Structures are given as C-alpha cells and as structure tokens.
Amino acid sequence: MAQIRIARRVLTECIAAMAFPILLLSLFVAPVSAPVVAETDRSRARWCGVETMPLKPSHQSWAQWVVLRLRSRSMWRTDPPVLVTAVLLSALSLLVAFFGFIGAAALVFSPVFWLFGIAAQVGPFTPESVGETLLAMPAGIVLGAVTMAVLTGTSFLRDLLLRTFSRSRDPDLLTKLEELRTSRASLTAAFEFERQRIERDLHDGAQQELVAVVMRLGMLEATATAAAAASNADADADADADQERTERIVRLARQAQAHAERALERLRDTVRDIHPRELSDLGLIAAVRELAARSPLRVELTSTGDDAQLSSPTATAVYFTVSEALTNISKHAGVENARIDLRCTSTDVHVRVHDEGVGGARIETGSGLAGLRERMRSVGGNLEIISPPEGGTLVMASAPSEPPW
C-alpha cells in the first residue's frame, strides 16, 4: 500500500510538471483560477492518501462554484497561496523530473548508445570506454531512485503547505462544521421518520375508522330502505307518517355517507401528501408516475434508469419537488400540459419539470419552492428554476443517491 501511494505521488508530480505552463498562465487570470487550482490540489492530496475536505459540492458546476467561492473571504486567505505554491513546486518538479529521469535513462542505456558510437554525456560525466558505460548503469538506477525520492518529498511538501494555508483562523471551525453536518443529518432523518410515522398512524388509525363509518352508513341505508318498503305494505292510519320518517332516515343516511366518503377521499389525499405509500412500496419512478396520473394536467413523463439505489430522504425530496412543480403549473402557468424528465443512476438522480406557461416564477423567501430548495440542499442536492417572462418554466433538481452525511 505504501508503494502504491509513493507511486501516486511520483505520478502526480510528473503530471504537475507537465502542467507547469498551464499553471503559469493561470497566474494571469487569478483570482478566478485560484479556487480551481486549490480544489484540484485537494483532490490530488486525497488521491495520495491525505485527508482533505472537498469544498466543491458534487452537484454544482465549476462555474457556479467559482462564482460562489469568490464571494467567500476564506478563499482569499487560502486559495491564492495554494496557487502560487502549486506554480513554484511544479517548476521544481519539472526541473527534477526532466534532468533526473533523462539523466538516469542516459546512464542506464549508456552501453546501448556506445554501440551506436554515441557517448551519452550526463553532466560532467562522459564515458570513454565500454567499462565506463557499464559502470554508468547502476549510477543511472541510483539517479532514478534519487529523482523519485525528491519528487516524493516535493509531494509531501505540497501537502504540508496545503494544510498550512487551509488551516482556519478558528481551530474549532472544522469541528463546528462537522457538528453542523451531523445535526442537519439528524434533523433530516428525524423529519423523515416523523412523516412516515404520521402516514402510518393515519393509514392504520383514522382512515380505517372512516372506512368502517362508510360501511355502517351503507348498512343503515339498506335497513331504512327495507323499513320503508315494509311500511308501504301497512294499511293503518300512521302509514304515511312512518313512511315519511323512513324516507327522511334514508335521505340523511345518504347525505352522511356522501360526507364520510368525501372525508375519506380528503384523508387519503392528506396521507399521500404527507408521505405517499407508492414511494415507500414501489420507489420514486412509480410514485412520480402515480402523481402524474392524478394531476389535473396532461403530463408527459419520461423516466430512465433504476431508482433502487436511491435513499429514502433523496427520493422523498425529489418526489415533493415534482409535486410542488405540478401544483404551481396547474395554479399559475395557465396551461394544461407539463413534461417531466426523470433520470436515475447508481450515483445520483436528476429531474426536470417543464411547462410552456406564462413564466416569471421565482424562488422567494418563505415560498414553497424556497422550502423545497432547502430540502434538496439538506440531502446534498440543489434546485434551480429557469423562468423567463412568457417563456415557460423549467424546474431542475438533482441530488446524490445517498446524502453526503
């Protein structure tokens, strides 16, 4: 394992040496290039076995992240020094790798060159006989080993400077950040558990009671109808009064049954809005398909991939994003059609909800879309809206299959 890490360090230093011209040019576009170089250096350190914290979210594009990073005051304390260090150390790696490896190769293959009448000169050494070329071979191997050792040391120096520049002024900041992530994860998990508990309680409790009420009201209607039929056969003086009372019972029973059925339907909608059972039992794609079927809009749904790898928090966040988007289209867009594109992979999920309506939608503080954006962020995702006036609305959401916490 140690040999693999050393090999990785040598390889990354060789890559850094070849990238020296690009790094040198990046100084002319600093500070825009500083976050990119610094994040790349953090990725290099992680590949070499050093624990570093990535700053760029996986769902965010480089352009978006650089713009946000430039607004952070911490960037000016860490990223520009890392950029300057990367340029200087890459220049050093270029010199060491170029002269070290080329010199080592010249010494190792010195006998071959001698056969072709070439005396391979390395620094002040120039072989003058076959014996000297043979002695140059082990010297070349030693020079190659020394070159690799110097490049490895340069890589460790790069790690040391990266940690030095990335160290916060507040030594407890990383601990506080980790506590915040843990707390957010706990809150999200607790919120998800509570929603499922409410759904289970309503489904197994109140909903079952309403089903029983509807059944008993139906039985009451049947009994009252039978009593009315029996009263029609009576010939006594109170037959008309009995029939009138019976008909009133039937009418009231039917009204009560209608009310109970409407209450049951609303309760089912409430249960579905809290946490749809299709999402728990069948997965995200089936739940979104059911959502599209129940929508008053004509929804064109395209789904690709397998949602089996999606975690429950991620699937729930995406589901309610689609639900809110369809609700907004039916209320505000002024159209009857919508299109949903859902793509699931083993690592993430992407969804797009598009309409050709009036446009002009915005994510405002306190709105439903603002709440959904925060929910998507809580699982490591993001929510974006493109909605020019009179140009329709496109809601885009993406998230990793497993939340980063």
Short mmCIF file of C-alpha atoms in Angstrom, two decimals:
data_model
loop_
_atom_site.label_atom_id
_atom_site.label_comp_id
_atom_site.label_asym_id
_atom_site.label_seq_id
_atom_site.Cartn_x
_atom_site.Cartn_y
_atom_site.Cartn_z
CA MET A 1 0.00 0.00 0.00
CA ALA A 2 2.85 2.37 0.82
CA GLN A 3 4.45 1.62 -2.54
CA ILE A 4 1.20 2.47 -4.30
CA ARG A 5 0.96 5.81 -2.52
CA ILE A 6 4.58 6.65 -3.37
CA ALA A 7 3.91 5.76 -6.99
CA ARG A 8 0.87 8.02 -6.94
CA ARG A 9 2.91 10.87 -5.52
CA VAL A 10 5.58 10.48 -8.20
CA LEU A 11 2.91 10.28 -10.90
CA THR A 12 1.08 13.39 -9.66
CA GLU A 13 4.34 15.34 -9.52
CA CYS A 14 5.11 14.34 -13.10
CA ILE A 15 1.64 15.49 -14.12
CA ALA A 16 2.17 18.74 -12.22
CA ALA A 17 5.50 19.19 -14.04
CA MET A 18 3.78 18.76 -17.42
CA ALA A 19 1.03 21.17 -16.32
CA PHE A 20 3.54 23.88 -15.33
CA PRO A 21 2.89 26.04 -18.45
CA ILE A 22 -0.85 25.98 -17.76
CA LEU A 23 -0.31 26.84 -14.09
CA LEU A 24 1.98 29.67 -15.08
CA LEU A 25 -0.66 31.08 -17.42
CA SER A 26 -3.28 30.72 -14.68
CA LEU A 27 -1.47 33.42 -12.71
CA PHE A 28 -2.65 35.92 -15.30
CA VAL A 29 -6.32 35.06 -14.65
CA ALA A 30 -6.03 34.90 -10.87
CA PRO A 31 -8.00 35.00 -8.61
CA VAL A 32 -10.55 33.17 -10.82
CA SER A 33 -8.09 30.32 -11.35
CA ALA A 34 -7.12 30.10 -7.66
CA PRO A 35 -10.20 28.14 -6.45
CA VAL A 36 -9.90 25.68 -9.35
CA VAL A 37 -6.21 25.02 -8.73
CA ALA A 38 -6.71 24.76 -4.96
CA GLU A 39 -9.62 22.31 -5.30
CA THR A 40 -7.62 20.26 -7.80
CA ASP A 41 -4.73 20.17 -5.32
CA ARG A 42 -7.10 18.97 -2.59
CA SER A 43 -8.26 16.18 -4.90
CA ARG A 44 -4.61 15.27 -5.57
CA ALA A 45 -3.92 15.11 -1.84
CA ARG A 46 -6.91 12.82 -1.25
CA TRP A 47 -5.76 10.52 -4.07
CA CYS A 48 -2.36 10.33 -2.38
CA GLY A 49 -3.95 9.28 0.92
CA VAL A 50 -4.19 12.63 2.73
CA GLU A 51 -7.46 13.50 4.45
CA THR A 52 -8.66 16.77 2.96
CA MET A 53 -12.13 18.23 2.82
CA PRO A 54 -13.55 18.89 -0.66
CA LEU A 55 -15.15 22.32 -0.90
CA LYS A 56 -16.95 21.95 -4.22
CA PRO A 57 -20.33 20.15 -3.97
CA SER A 58 -20.60 17.26 -6.44
CA HIS A 59 -23.88 18.55 -7.92
CA GLN A 60 -22.57 22.07 -8.62
CA SER A 61 -20.85 23.09 -11.82
CA TRP A 62 -17.35 24.56 -11.71
CA ALA A 63 -18.55 27.94 -12.97
CA GLN A 64 -21.25 28.23 -10.31
CA TRP A 65 -18.92 27.09 -7.57
CA VAL A 66 -16.12 29.51 -8.56
CA VAL A 67 -18.57 32.43 -8.52
CA LEU A 68 -19.75 31.49 -5.02
CA ARG A 69 -16.20 30.79 -3.88
CA LEU A 70 -15.01 34.24 -4.95
CA ARG A 71 -17.59 35.76 -2.61
CA SER A 72 -16.11 33.92 0.37
CA ARG A 73 -13.50 35.73 2.43
CA SER A 74 -11.80 32.46 3.31
CA MET A 75 -10.91 31.97 -0.36
CA TRP A 76 -8.58 34.97 -0.29
CA ARG A 77 -6.68 33.51 2.67
CA THR A 78 -6.23 30.00 1.27
CA ASP A 79 -6.60 29.62 -2.50
CA PRO A 80 -4.18 32.26 -3.89
CA PRO A 81 -1.29 30.98 -1.71
CA VAL A 82 -2.05 27.45 -2.85
CA LEU A 83 -1.96 28.65 -6.47
CA VAL A 84 1.44 30.32 -6.03
CA THR A 85 2.78 27.23 -4.22
CA ALA A 86 1.50 24.96 -7.00
CA VAL A 87 3.31 27.05 -9.64
CA LEU A 88 6.63 27.09 -7.75
CA LEU A 89 6.58 23.41 -6.82
CA SER A 90 5.53 22.43 -10.34
CA ALA A 91 8.53 24.33 -11.67
CA LEU A 92 10.73 22.42 -9.22
CA SER A 93 9.15 19.09 -10.22
CA LEU A 94 9.68 19.96 -13.88
CA LEU A 95 13.40 20.54 -13.37
CA VAL A 96 13.87 17.47 -11.19
CA ALA A 97 11.83 15.14 -13.40
CA PHE A 98 13.33 16.40 -16.64
CA PHE A 99 17.01 16.29 -15.72
CA GLY A 100 16.70 13.41 -13.24
CA PHE A 101 14.80 10.94 -15.39
CA ILE A 102 16.52 11.89 -18.63
CA GLY A 103 19.93 11.66 -16.94
CA ALA A 104 19.02 8.33 -15.38
CA ALA A 105 17.83 6.98 -18.73
CA ALA A 106 21.03 8.18 -20.43
CA LEU A 107 23.19 6.44 -17.84
CA VAL A 108 21.21 3.19 -17.83
CA PHE A 109 21.23 2.93 -21.63
CA SER A 110 24.78 4.23 -21.96
CA PRO A 111 26.11 0.87 -23.26
CA VAL A 112 23.42 0.86 -25.95
CA PHE A 113 24.38 4.37 -27.04
CA TRP A 114 28.06 3.32 -27.06
CA LEU A 115 27.26 0.54 -29.54
CA PHE A 116 25.97 3.17 -31.94
CA GLY A 117 29.04 5.32 -31.41
CA ILE A 118 27.36 7.81 -29.12
CA ALA A 119 28.91 8.86 -25.82
CA ALA A 120 25.95 9.78 -23.62
CA GLN A 121 27.06 12.76 -21.55
CA VAL A 122 25.31 13.35 -18.23
CA GLY A 123 26.54 16.48 -16.51
CA PRO A 124 30.34 16.36 -16.25
CA PHE A 125 30.40 12.61 -16.89
CA THR A 126 31.22 11.39 -20.40
CA PRO A 127 32.04 7.68 -20.85
CA GLU A 128 35.29 6.97 -22.69
CA SER A 129 35.16 3.18 -22.73
CA VAL A 130 32.80 0.25 -22.62
CA GLY A 131 33.73 -0.33 -18.99
CA GLU A 132 32.69 3.17 -18.01
CA THR A 133 29.33 2.73 -19.77
CA LEU A 134 28.74 -0.44 -17.80
CA LEU A 135 29.60 1.35 -14.56
CA ALA A 136 27.17 4.11 -15.55
CA MET A 137 24.20 1.72 -15.47
CA PRO A 138 23.98 1.35 -11.65
CA ALA A 139 24.65 5.07 -11.34
CA GLY A 140 21.63 5.68 -13.57
CA ILE A 141 19.48 3.44 -11.39
CA VAL A 142 20.60 5.36 -8.30
CA LEU A 143 19.90 8.68 -10.04
CA GLY A 144 16.39 7.48 -10.95
CA ALA A 145 15.75 6.43 -7.36
CA VAL A 146 17.03 9.78 -6.08
CA THR A 147 14.79 11.58 -8.57
CA MET A 148 11.75 9.64 -7.36
CA ALA A 149 12.68 10.39 -3.75
CA VAL A 150 12.96 14.11 -4.49
CA LEU A 151 9.62 14.12 -6.28
CA THR A 152 8.04 12.26 -3.36
CA GLY A 153 9.48 14.81 -0.95
CA THR A 154 8.13 17.60 -3.15
CA SER A 155 4.70 15.97 -2.96
CA PHE A 156 4.88 15.82 0.85
CA LEU A 157 5.98 19.48 0.91
CA ARG A 158 2.98 20.30 -1.27
CA ASP A 159 0.70 18.54 1.25
CA LEU A 160 2.28 20.38 4.16
CA LEU A 161 1.82 23.79 2.54
CA LEU A 162 -1.75 22.91 1.52
CA ARG A 163 -2.67 22.07 5.11
CA THR A 164 -0.88 25.18 6.37
CA PHE A 165 -2.74 27.54 4.05
CA SER A 166 -6.05 25.73 4.55
CA ARG A 167 -5.86 25.88 8.33
CA SER A 168 -8.61 28.15 9.64
CA ARG A 169 -8.01 31.05 11.98
CA ASP A 170 -10.53 29.43 14.29
CA PRO A 171 -9.11 26.00 15.25
CA ASP A 172 -12.59 24.78 16.20
CA LEU A 173 -14.19 25.73 12.87
CA LEU A 174 -13.86 22.28 11.31
CA THR A 175 -15.24 20.67 14.46
CA LYS A 176 -18.18 23.07 14.42
CA LEU A 177 -18.75 22.36 10.73
CA GLU A 178 -18.78 18.62 11.36
CA GLU A 179 -21.21 19.10 14.25
CA LEU A 180 -23.44 21.18 11.97
CA ARG A 181 -23.45 18.47 9.33
CA THR A 182 -24.25 15.82 11.90
CA SER A 183 -27.03 17.96 13.35
CA ARG A 184 -28.52 18.61 9.92
CA ALA A 185 -28.38 14.91 9.13
CA SER A 186 -30.11 14.05 12.40
CA LEU A 187 -32.83 16.64 11.83
CA THR A 188 -33.46 15.42 8.30
CA ALA A 189 -33.61 11.81 9.40
CA ALA A 190 -35.92 12.67 12.30
CA PHE A 191 -38.15 14.71 9.99
CA GLU A 192 -38.37 11.82 7.55
CA PHE A 193 -39.12 9.33 10.33
CA GLU A 194 -41.87 11.57 11.71
CA ARG A 195 -43.53 11.93 8.33
CA GLN A 196 -43.59 8.17 7.88
CA ARG A 197 -44.96 7.71 11.41
CA ILE A 198 -47.81 10.17 10.73
CA GLU A 199 -48.57 8.43 7.45
CA ARG A 200 -48.65 5.05 9.19
CA ASP A 201 -50.85 6.28 12.03
CA LEU A 202 -53.35 7.94 9.71
CA HIS A 203 -53.45 4.95 7.40
CA ASP A 204 -53.88 2.37 10.15
CA GLY A 205 -55.99 4.51 12.50
CA ALA A 206 -58.32 7.28 11.37
CA GLN A 207 -58.59 6.06 7.80
CA GLN A 208 -59.72 2.60 8.93
CA GLU A 209 -62.32 4.19 11.21
CA LEU A 210 -63.74 6.23 8.34
CA VAL A 211 -63.93 3.10 6.22
CA ALA A 212 -66.00 1.48 8.97
CA VAL A 213 -68.26 4.54 9.17
CA VAL A 214 -68.93 4.41 5.44
CA MET A 215 -69.74 0.71 5.64
CA ARG A 216 -72.12 1.14 8.57
CA LEU A 217 -73.87 4.07 6.93
CA GLY A 218 -74.40 1.88 3.90
CA MET A 219 -75.92 -0.75 6.13
CA LEU A 220 -78.14 1.90 7.73
CA GLU A 221 -79.34 2.98 4.31
CA ALA A 222 -80.16 -0.61 3.39
CA THR A 223 -82.05 -1.16 6.66
CA ALA A 224 -84.01 2.06 6.30
CA THR A 225 -84.89 1.20 2.71
CA ALA A 226 -86.23 -2.15 3.85
CA ALA A 227 -88.28 -0.47 6.58
CA ALA A 228 -89.75 1.92 4.02
CA ALA A 229 -90.76 -0.99 1.84
CA ALA A 230 -92.43 -2.67 4.82
CA SER A 231 -94.30 0.49 5.79
CA ASN A 232 -95.73 0.74 2.27
CA ALA A 233 -97.45 -2.58 2.87
CA ASP A 234 -99.13 -1.42 6.13
CA ALA A 235 -102.72 -0.16 5.94
CA ASP A 236 -103.03 1.53 9.35
CA ALA A 237 -103.59 5.24 9.88
CA ASP A 238 -99.93 6.02 10.70
CA ALA A 239 -98.58 4.53 7.48
CA ASP A 240 -97.98 7.90 5.84
CA ALA A 241 -96.15 9.26 8.86
CA ASP A 242 -93.99 6.17 9.17
CA GLN A 243 -93.13 6.32 5.50
CA GLU A 244 -92.17 9.99 5.76
CA ARG A 245 -89.88 9.30 8.72
CA THR A 246 -88.33 6.37 6.98
CA GLU A 247 -87.68 8.37 3.83
CA ARG A 248 -86.06 11.07 5.93
CA ILE A 249 -83.80 8.46 7.54
CA VAL A 250 -82.79 7.23 4.11
CA ARG A 251 -82.07 10.78 2.91
CA LEU A 252 -79.98 11.63 5.96
CA ALA A 253 -78.10 8.34 5.74
CA ARG A 254 -77.23 9.01 2.12
CA GLN A 255 -76.04 12.51 2.96
CA ALA A 256 -73.94 11.21 5.85
CA GLN A 257 -72.47 8.56 3.62
CA ALA A 258 -71.57 11.15 0.98
CA HIS A 259 -69.91 13.35 3.60
CA ALA A 260 -67.95 10.44 5.01
CA GLU A 261 -66.80 9.39 1.52
CA ARG A 262 -65.57 12.91 0.80
CA ALA A 263 -63.80 12.99 4.16
CA LEU A 264 -62.19 9.64 3.39
CA GLU A 265 -61.01 10.87 -0.01
CA ARG A 266 -59.54 14.02 1.52
CA LEU A 267 -57.86 11.98 4.22
CA ARG A 268 -56.32 9.76 1.57
CA ASP A 269 -55.00 12.84 -0.22
CA THR A 270 -53.59 14.11 3.07
CA VAL A 271 -51.88 10.80 3.75
CA ARG A 272 -50.46 10.78 0.24
CA ASP A 273 -49.17 14.35 0.64
CA ILE A 274 -47.50 13.51 3.94
CA HIS A 275 -45.64 10.53 2.55
CA PRO A 276 -47.06 8.61 -0.43
CA ARG A 277 -47.25 4.90 0.13
CA GLU A 278 -46.24 4.32 -3.51
CA LEU A 279 -42.91 5.97 -2.72
CA SER A 280 -42.21 3.59 0.14
CA ASP A 281 -43.52 0.45 -1.55
CA LEU A 282 -42.70 0.91 -5.24
CA GLY A 283 -39.98 3.57 -5.46
CA LEU A 284 -39.59 7.05 -6.88
CA ILE A 285 -40.39 6.33 -10.54
CA ALA A 286 -43.68 4.58 -9.74
CA ALA A 287 -44.63 7.32 -7.25
CA VAL A 288 -43.98 10.08 -9.80
CA ARG A 289 -45.96 8.12 -12.41
CA GLU A 290 -48.89 7.90 -9.97
CA LEU A 291 -48.51 11.61 -9.22
CA ALA A 292 -48.67 12.44 -12.92
CA ALA A 293 -51.76 10.26 -13.35
CA ARG A 294 -53.59 12.08 -10.53
CA SER A 295 -52.63 15.54 -11.75
CA PRO A 296 -55.31 17.64 -13.50
CA LEU A 297 -52.67 18.38 -16.14
CA ARG A 298 -51.80 16.26 -19.15
CA VAL A 299 -48.35 15.15 -18.06
CA GLU A 300 -45.77 13.59 -20.36
CA LEU A 301 -43.40 11.53 -18.20
CA THR A 302 -40.04 10.20 -19.36
CA SER A 303 -38.06 8.11 -16.88
CA THR A 304 -34.74 6.32 -17.32
CA GLY A 305 -32.53 4.30 -15.02
CA ASP A 306 -33.19 2.36 -11.85
CA ASP A 307 -34.31 4.01 -8.61
CA ALA A 308 -33.36 1.04 -6.42
CA GLN A 309 -30.18 2.78 -5.23
CA LEU A 310 -31.94 5.96 -4.08
CA SER A 311 -32.09 6.57 -0.35
CA SER A 312 -35.43 7.42 1.21
CA PRO A 313 -34.54 11.08 2.01
CA THR A 314 -33.35 11.71 -1.55
CA ALA A 315 -36.36 10.02 -3.17
CA THR A 316 -38.75 11.93 -0.91
CA ALA A 317 -37.11 15.30 -1.64
CA VAL A 318 -37.31 14.71 -5.40
CA TYR A 319 -40.91 13.49 -5.19
CA PHE A 320 -42.17 16.57 -3.38
CA THR A 321 -40.22 18.81 -5.75
CA VAL A 322 -42.13 17.30 -8.67
CA SER A 323 -45.41 17.54 -6.73
CA GLU A 324 -44.90 21.23 -5.94
CA ALA A 325 -43.87 21.98 -9.52
CA LEU A 326 -47.03 20.36 -10.92
CA THR A 327 -49.16 22.21 -8.38
CA ASN A 328 -47.63 25.53 -9.39
CA ILE A 329 -48.19 24.76 -13.08
CA SER A 330 -51.87 23.98 -12.55
CA LYS A 331 -52.37 27.13 -10.46
CA HIS A 332 -50.22 29.76 -12.14
CA ALA A 333 -48.89 28.68 -15.54
CA GLY A 334 -52.16 28.95 -17.45
CA VAL A 335 -51.52 25.76 -19.44
CA GLU A 336 -52.84 22.22 -19.31
CA ASN A 337 -49.69 20.36 -20.29
CA ALA A 338 -46.43 19.60 -18.50
CA ARG A 339 -43.41 17.44 -19.12
CA ILE A 340 -41.34 15.50 -16.57
CA ASP A 341 -37.91 14.05 -17.32
CA LEU A 342 -36.63 11.78 -14.55
CA ARG A 343 -33.20 10.16 -14.74
CA CYS A 344 -31.86 7.83 -12.05
CA THR A 345 -28.34 6.42 -11.91
CA SER A 346 -26.41 4.46 -9.35
CA THR A 347 -24.86 7.68 -8.01
CA ASP A 348 -27.45 10.43 -8.40
CA VAL A 349 -30.88 11.47 -9.63
CA HIS A 350 -31.93 14.32 -11.91
CA VAL A 351 -35.43 15.60 -12.62
CA ARG A 352 -36.74 18.36 -14.91
CA VAL A 353 -40.32 19.66 -14.88
CA HIS A 354 -41.14 21.91 -17.82
CA ASP A 355 -44.17 23.85 -18.98
CA GLU A 356 -44.90 26.38 -21.73
CA GLY A 357 -46.84 28.74 -19.49
CA VAL A 358 -46.54 32.41 -18.58
CA GLY A 359 -43.18 32.01 -16.82
CA GLY A 360 -41.83 34.56 -14.37
CA ALA A 361 -41.57 32.11 -11.45
CA ARG A 362 -39.07 32.99 -8.73
CA ILE A 363 -37.71 31.29 -5.63
CA GLU A 364 -38.70 33.73 -2.93
CA THR A 365 -38.10 33.55 0.79
CA GLY A 366 -40.93 31.76 2.55
CA SER A 367 -42.36 30.27 -0.64
CA GLY A 368 -42.92 26.60 -1.27
CA LEU A 369 -40.09 26.49 -3.82
CA ALA A 370 -37.69 28.05 -1.30
CA GLY A 371 -38.57 25.33 1.18
CA LEU A 372 -38.05 22.67 -1.47
CA ARG A 373 -34.66 24.12 -2.37
CA GLU A 374 -33.57 23.90 1.25
CA ARG A 375 -34.88 20.34 1.39
CA MET A 376 -32.87 19.42 -1.70
CA ARG A 377 -29.79 21.03 -0.17
CA SER A 378 -30.29 19.05 3.03
CA VAL A 379 -29.67 15.84 1.07
CA GLY A 380 -26.71 17.31 -0.81
CA GLY A 381 -28.73 18.36 -3.86
CA ASN A 382 -29.83 21.58 -5.47
CA LEU A 383 -32.90 23.17 -7.05
CA GLU A 384 -32.82 25.66 -9.91
CA ILE A 385 -35.53 27.47 -11.87
CA ILE A 386 -35.33 28.98 -15.34
CA SER A 387 -38.49 31.00 -15.92
CA PRO A 388 -38.25 33.99 -18.27
CA PRO A 389 -41.46 36.05 -18.69
CA GLU A 390 -43.75 34.48 -21.29
CA GLY A 391 -41.12 31.80 -21.83
CA GLY A 392 -42.38 28.93 -19.72
CA THR A 393 -40.80 27.50 -16.59
CA LEU A 394 -38.16 24.84 -16.15
CA VAL A 395 -37.62 23.39 -12.68
CA MET A 396 -34.41 21.38 -12.36
CA ALA A 397 -33.45 19.34 -9.30
CA SER A 398 -30.56 16.98 -8.70
CA ALA A 399 -29.19 15.09 -5.72
CA PRO A 400 -26.81 12.25 -4.94
CA SER A 401 -28.32 8.83 -4.35
CA GLU A 402 -27.02 8.85 -0.79
CA PRO A 403 -26.91 12.11 1.22
CA PRO A 404 -23.35 13.27 1.99
CA TRP A 405 -23.94 12.77 5.69
#
